[in-house]
Short mmCIF file of C-alpha atoms and ligand atoms in Angstrom, two decimals:
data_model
loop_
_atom_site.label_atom_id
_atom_site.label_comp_id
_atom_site.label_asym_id
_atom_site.label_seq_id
_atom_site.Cartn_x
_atom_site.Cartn_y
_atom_site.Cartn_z
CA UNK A 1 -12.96 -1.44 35.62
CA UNK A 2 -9.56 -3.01 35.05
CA UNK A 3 -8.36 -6.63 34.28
CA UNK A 4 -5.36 -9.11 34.34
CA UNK A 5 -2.45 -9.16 32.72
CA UNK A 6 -3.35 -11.79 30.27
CA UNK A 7 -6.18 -9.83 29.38
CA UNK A 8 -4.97 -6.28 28.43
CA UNK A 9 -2.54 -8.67 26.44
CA UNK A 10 -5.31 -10.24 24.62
CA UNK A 11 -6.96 -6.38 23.84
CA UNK A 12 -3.44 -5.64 22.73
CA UNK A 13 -3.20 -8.24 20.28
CA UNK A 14 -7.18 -7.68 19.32
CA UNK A 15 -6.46 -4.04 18.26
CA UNK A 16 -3.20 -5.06 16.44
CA UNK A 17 -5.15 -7.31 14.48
CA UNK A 18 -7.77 -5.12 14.00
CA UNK A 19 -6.63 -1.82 13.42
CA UNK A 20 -2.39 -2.28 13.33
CA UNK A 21 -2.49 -0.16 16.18
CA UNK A 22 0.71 -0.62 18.65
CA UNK A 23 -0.64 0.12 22.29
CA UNK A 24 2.33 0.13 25.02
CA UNK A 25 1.80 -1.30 28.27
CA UNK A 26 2.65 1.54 30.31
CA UNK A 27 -1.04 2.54 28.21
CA UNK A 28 -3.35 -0.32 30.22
CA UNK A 29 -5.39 2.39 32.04
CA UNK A 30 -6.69 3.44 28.50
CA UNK A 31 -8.17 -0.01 27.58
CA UNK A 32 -10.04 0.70 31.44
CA UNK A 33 -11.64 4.27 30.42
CA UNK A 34 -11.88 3.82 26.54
CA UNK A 35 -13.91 0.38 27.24
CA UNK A 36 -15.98 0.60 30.53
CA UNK A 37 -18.59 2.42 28.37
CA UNK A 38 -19.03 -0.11 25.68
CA UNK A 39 -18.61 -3.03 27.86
CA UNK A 40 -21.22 -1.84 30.11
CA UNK A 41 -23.09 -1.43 27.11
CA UNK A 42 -22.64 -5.23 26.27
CA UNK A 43 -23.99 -6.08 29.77
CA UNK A 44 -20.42 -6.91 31.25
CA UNK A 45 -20.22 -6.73 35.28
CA UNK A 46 -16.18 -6.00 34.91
CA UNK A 47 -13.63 -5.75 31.89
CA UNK A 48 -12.41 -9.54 32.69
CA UNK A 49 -16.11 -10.45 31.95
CA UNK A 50 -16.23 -8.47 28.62
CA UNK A 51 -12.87 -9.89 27.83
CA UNK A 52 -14.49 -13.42 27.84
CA UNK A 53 -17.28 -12.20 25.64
CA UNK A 54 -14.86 -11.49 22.99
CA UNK A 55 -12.94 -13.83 23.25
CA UNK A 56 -16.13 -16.03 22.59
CA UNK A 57 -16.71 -13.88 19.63
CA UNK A 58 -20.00 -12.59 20.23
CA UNK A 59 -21.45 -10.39 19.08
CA UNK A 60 -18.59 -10.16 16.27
CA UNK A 61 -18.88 -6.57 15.93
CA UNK A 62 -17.68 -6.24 19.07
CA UNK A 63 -14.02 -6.36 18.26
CA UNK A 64 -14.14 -3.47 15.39
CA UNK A 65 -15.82 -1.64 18.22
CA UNK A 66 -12.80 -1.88 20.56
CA UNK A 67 -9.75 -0.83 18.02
CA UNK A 68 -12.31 2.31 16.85
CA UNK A 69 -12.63 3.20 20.68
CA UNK A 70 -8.68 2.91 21.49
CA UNK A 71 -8.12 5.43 18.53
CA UNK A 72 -6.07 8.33 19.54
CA UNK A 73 -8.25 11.24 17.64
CA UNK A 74 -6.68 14.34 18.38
CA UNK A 75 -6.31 17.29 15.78
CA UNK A 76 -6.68 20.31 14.90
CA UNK A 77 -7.52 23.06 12.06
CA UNK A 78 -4.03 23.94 10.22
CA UNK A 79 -2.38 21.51 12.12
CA UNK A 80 1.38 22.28 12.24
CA UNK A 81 1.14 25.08 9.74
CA UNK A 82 4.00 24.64 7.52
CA UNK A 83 2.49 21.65 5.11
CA UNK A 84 -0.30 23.82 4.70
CA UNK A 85 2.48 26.62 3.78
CA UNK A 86 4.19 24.08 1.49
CA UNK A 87 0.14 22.87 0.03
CA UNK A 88 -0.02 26.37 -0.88
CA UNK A 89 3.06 27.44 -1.93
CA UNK A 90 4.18 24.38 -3.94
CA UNK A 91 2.02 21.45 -4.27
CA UNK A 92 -1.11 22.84 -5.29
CA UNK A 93 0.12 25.25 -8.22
CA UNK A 94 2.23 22.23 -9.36
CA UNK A 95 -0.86 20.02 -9.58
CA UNK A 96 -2.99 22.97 -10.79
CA UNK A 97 -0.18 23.44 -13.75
CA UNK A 98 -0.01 19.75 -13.91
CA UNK A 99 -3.99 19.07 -14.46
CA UNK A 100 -4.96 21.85 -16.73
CA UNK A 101 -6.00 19.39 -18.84
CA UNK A 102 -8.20 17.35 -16.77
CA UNK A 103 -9.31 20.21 -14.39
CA UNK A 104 -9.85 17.53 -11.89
CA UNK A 105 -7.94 17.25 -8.58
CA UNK A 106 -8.96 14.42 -5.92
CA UNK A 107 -7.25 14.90 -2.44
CA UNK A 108 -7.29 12.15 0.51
CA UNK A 109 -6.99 12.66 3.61
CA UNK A 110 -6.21 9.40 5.19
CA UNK A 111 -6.98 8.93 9.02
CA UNK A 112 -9.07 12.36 9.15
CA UNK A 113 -10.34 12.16 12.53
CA UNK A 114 -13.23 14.82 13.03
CA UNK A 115 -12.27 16.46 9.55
CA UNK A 116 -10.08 19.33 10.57
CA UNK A 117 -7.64 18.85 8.02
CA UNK A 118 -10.15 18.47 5.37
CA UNK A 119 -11.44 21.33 6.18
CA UNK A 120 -8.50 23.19 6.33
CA UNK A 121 -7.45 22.57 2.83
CA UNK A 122 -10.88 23.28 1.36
CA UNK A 123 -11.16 26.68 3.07
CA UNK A 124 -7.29 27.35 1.76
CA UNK A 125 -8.45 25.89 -1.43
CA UNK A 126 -11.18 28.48 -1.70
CA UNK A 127 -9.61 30.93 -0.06
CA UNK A 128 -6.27 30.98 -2.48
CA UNK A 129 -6.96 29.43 -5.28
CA UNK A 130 -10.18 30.87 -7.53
CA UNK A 131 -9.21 29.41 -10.35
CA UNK A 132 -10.06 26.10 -9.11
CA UNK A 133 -13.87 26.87 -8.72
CA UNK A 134 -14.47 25.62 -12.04
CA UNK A 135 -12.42 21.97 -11.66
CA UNK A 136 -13.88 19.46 -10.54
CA UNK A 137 -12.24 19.00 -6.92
CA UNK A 138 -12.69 16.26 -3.95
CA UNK A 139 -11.26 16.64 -0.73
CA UNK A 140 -12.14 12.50 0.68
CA UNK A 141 -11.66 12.23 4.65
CA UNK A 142 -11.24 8.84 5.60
CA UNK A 143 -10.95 7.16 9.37
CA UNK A 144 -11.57 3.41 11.08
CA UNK A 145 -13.29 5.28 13.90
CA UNK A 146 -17.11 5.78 12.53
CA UNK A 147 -17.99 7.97 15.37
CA UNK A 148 -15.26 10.61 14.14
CA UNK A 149 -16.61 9.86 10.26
CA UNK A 150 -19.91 10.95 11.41
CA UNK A 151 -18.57 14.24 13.72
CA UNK A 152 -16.54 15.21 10.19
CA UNK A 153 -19.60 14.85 8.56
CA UNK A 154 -21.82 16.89 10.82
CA UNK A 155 -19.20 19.99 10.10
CA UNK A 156 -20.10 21.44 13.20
CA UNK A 157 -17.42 22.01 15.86
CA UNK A 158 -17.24 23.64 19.26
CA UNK A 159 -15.57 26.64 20.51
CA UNK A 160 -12.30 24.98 22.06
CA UNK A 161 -12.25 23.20 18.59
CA UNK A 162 -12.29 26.69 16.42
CA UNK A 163 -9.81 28.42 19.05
CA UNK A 164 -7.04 25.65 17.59
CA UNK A 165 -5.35 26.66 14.70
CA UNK A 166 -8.19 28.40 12.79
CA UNK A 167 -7.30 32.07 11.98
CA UNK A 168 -10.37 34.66 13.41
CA UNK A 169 -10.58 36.07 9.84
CA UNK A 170 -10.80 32.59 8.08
CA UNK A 171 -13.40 31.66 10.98
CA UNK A 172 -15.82 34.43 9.96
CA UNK A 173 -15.52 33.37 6.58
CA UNK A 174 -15.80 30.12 6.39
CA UNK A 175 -17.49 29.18 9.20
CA UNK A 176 -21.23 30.64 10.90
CA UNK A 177 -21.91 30.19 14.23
CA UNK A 178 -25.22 28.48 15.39
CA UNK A 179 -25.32 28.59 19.63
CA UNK A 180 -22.53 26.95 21.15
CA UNK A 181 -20.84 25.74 17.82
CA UNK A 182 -19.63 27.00 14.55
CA UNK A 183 -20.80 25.52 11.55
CA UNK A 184 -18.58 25.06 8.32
CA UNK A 185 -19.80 27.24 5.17
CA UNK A 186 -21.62 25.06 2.67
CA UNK A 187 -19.40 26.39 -0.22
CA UNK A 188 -16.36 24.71 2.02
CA UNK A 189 -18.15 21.77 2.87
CA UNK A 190 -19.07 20.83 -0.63
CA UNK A 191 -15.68 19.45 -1.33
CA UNK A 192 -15.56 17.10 1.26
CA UNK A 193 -16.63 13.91 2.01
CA UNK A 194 -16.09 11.26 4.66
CA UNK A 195 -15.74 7.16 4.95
CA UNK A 196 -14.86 4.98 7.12
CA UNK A 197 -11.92 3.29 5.66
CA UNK A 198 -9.36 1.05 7.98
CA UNK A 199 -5.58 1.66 6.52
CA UNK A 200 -4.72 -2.06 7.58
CA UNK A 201 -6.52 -3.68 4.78
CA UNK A 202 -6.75 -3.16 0.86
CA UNK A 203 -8.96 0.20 -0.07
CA UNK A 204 -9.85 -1.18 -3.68
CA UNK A 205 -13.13 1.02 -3.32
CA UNK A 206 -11.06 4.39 -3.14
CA UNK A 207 -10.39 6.17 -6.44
CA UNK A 208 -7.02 7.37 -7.39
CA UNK A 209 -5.64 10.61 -5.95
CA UNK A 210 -3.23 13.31 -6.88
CA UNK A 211 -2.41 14.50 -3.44
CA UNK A 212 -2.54 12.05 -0.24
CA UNK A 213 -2.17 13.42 3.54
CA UNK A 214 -1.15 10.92 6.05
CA UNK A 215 -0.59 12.68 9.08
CA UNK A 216 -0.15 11.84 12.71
CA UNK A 217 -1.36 7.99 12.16
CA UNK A 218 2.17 6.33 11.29
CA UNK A 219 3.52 6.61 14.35
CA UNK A 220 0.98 4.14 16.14
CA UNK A 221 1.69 1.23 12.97
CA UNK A 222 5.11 -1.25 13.10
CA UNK A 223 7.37 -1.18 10.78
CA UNK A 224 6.09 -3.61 8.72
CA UNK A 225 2.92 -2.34 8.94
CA UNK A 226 3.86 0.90 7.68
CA UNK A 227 5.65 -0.56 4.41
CA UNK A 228 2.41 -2.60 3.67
CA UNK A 229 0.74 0.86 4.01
CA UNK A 230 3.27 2.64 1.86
CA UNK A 231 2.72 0.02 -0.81
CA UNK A 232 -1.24 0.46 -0.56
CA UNK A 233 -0.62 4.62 -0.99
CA UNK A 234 1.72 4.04 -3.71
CA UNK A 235 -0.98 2.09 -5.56
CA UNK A 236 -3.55 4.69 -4.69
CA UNK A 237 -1.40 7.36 -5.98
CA UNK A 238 -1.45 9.22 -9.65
CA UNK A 239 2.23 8.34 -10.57
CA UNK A 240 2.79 12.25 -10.91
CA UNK A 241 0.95 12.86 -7.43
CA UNK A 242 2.17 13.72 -4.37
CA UNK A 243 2.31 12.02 -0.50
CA UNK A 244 2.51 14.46 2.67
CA UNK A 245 3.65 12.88 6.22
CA UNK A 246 3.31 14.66 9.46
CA UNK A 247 6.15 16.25 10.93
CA UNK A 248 7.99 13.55 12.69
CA UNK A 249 7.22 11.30 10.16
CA UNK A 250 9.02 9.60 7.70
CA UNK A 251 8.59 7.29 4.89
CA UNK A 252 12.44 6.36 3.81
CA UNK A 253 12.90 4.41 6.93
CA UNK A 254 10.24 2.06 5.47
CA UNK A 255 9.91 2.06 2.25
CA UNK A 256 11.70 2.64 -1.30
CA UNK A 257 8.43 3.38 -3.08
CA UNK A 258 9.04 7.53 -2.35
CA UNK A 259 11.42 10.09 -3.02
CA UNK A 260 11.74 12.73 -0.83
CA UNK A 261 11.55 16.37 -2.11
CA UNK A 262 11.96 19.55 -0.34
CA UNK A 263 9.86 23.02 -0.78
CA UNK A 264 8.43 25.35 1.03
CA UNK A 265 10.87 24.26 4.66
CA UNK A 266 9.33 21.33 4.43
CA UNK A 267 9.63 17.76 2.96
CA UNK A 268 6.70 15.53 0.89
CA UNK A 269 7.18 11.96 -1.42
CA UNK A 270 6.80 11.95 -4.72
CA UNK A 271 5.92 7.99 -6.03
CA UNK A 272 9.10 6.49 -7.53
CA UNK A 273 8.10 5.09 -10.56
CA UNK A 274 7.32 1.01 -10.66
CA UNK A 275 10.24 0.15 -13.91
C1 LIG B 301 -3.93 11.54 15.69
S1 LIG B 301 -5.25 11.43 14.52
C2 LIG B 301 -4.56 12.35 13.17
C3 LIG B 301 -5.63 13.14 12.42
C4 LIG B 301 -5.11 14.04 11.30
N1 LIG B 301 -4.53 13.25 10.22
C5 LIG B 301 -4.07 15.02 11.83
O1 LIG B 301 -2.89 14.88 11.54
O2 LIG B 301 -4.47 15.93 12.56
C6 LIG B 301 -5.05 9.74 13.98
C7 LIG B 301 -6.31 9.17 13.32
O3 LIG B 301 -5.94 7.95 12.70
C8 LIG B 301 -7.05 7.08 12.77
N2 LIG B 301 -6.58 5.69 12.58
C9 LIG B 301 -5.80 4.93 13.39
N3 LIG B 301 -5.62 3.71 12.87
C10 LIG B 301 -6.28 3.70 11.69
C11 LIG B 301 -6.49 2.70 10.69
N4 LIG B 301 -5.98 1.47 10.79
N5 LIG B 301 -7.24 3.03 9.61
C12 LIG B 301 -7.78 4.27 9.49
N6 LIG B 301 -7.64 5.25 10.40
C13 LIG B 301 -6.89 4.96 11.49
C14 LIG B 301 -7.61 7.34 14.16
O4 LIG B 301 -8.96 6.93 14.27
C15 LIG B 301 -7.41 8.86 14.29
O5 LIG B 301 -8.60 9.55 13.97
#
């Protein structure tokens, strides 16, 4: 199924408005395979055809339904490596020095696809930091896509999955297998929980957190969608927490709301301090 110019133009702007999501072009063919499902689904004959029925705004729910099926969802356990070094090696005892008092540590992870990185810093959590069994620790997944909120939720992933990133040793500890799929260890999966949550809009029902990671979603957001974004993690943010960015991303070129620091080969934001 494909469609006219004007139309990919009109999903473009629909999951810009939606989601903040930039989609080139030179990406049409994806608006063809991501949608042909759903607007078979909808009782469309061709793409043009389900174009109309959003543009006629019926059923409404329809256009949340195309910006969570353009989502780009791919990720991994330990993604990258090296934050999780630098989680371990710097951030974590700092905030574990920092909260003695409290003994309470909440820990987003914004745009969490199907949980991966959740996961991964609940099993490093557990597996590294035993003092910490007695706090009072969240790990909170959130994503716009509710089909990935749901596969996070499930905890149960499939052997490709488990081959990507995820040590064997930390595998046959923290996961069991059932069948085809490996399950995540209820002691690792108690710290987590997933929403759906969409980043281009105000979050006034998350809590605050110590330690936010948004990885890997930047890069689809504009420029001035990313500094609204900062401004909502900034407000988000304990004033003495801390902000991790994927690898090619940046916050400086968008924001003056972090400081960079450096630890660990590897660079996080610390909130500069509203005076
Ligand atoms: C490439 S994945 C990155 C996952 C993980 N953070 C990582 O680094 O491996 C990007 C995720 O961002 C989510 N996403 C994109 N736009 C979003 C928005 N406006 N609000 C919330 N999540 C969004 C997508 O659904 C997708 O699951």
């Amino acid at each position: 199924m494909a469609c006219s110019d004007t139309d990919y133009a009109y999903l473009r702007e629909l999951v810009l408005e939606q989601s903040s999501n930039l989609i080139d072009p030179s990406r049409n063919a994806l608006f063809d395979t991501r949608l042909t499902p759903i607007a078979r689904l909808s009782g469309a004959d061709s793409l043009g055809d389900f174009v109309n029925m959003l543009k006629a705004g019926r059923p409404a729910h329809l256009h949340r339904a195309v910006a969570e099926a353009m989502t780009i969802n791919e990720t991994s356990f330990f993604r990258d490596m090296r934050p999780f070094e630098m989680l371990r090696q710097v951030l974590i005892p700092r905030l574990i020095e920092q909260r003695k008092e409290t003994r309470r540590l909440r820990i987003w992870s914004a745009a969490s696809s199907t949980g991966q990185e959740a996961y991964s810093l609940a099993m490093m959590i557990v597996e590294h930091f035993p003092e910490l069994a007695g706090w009072d620790v969240r790990i909170v997944g959130t994503d716009i896509s509710r089909h990935v909120v749901d596969y996070a939720r499930k905890g149960r992933y499939r052997r490709l999955e488990v081959n990507r990133g995820l040590p064997a040793r930390m595998l046959l500890k923290y996961m069991t297998r059932d069948g085809e799929e490996w399950e995540i260890s209820p002691q690792v999966r108690s710290l987590c929980e997933f929403h759906y949550a969409n980043l281009s809009g105000p979050l006034p029902f998350l809590p605050f957190f110590d330690l936010v990671l948004l990885r890997n979603v930047l890069l689809y957001f504009s420029q001035q969608d990313r500094r609204t974004l900062f401004n909502e993690i900034h407000r988000k943010l304990f004033p003495s927490g801390y902000l991790v960015l994927g690898n090619a991303e940046q916050a400086e070129d968008s924001t003056n709301l972090f400081e960079v620091e450096f630890g660990a080969d590897c660079y996080f934001y610390s909130p500069v301090s509203a005076s």
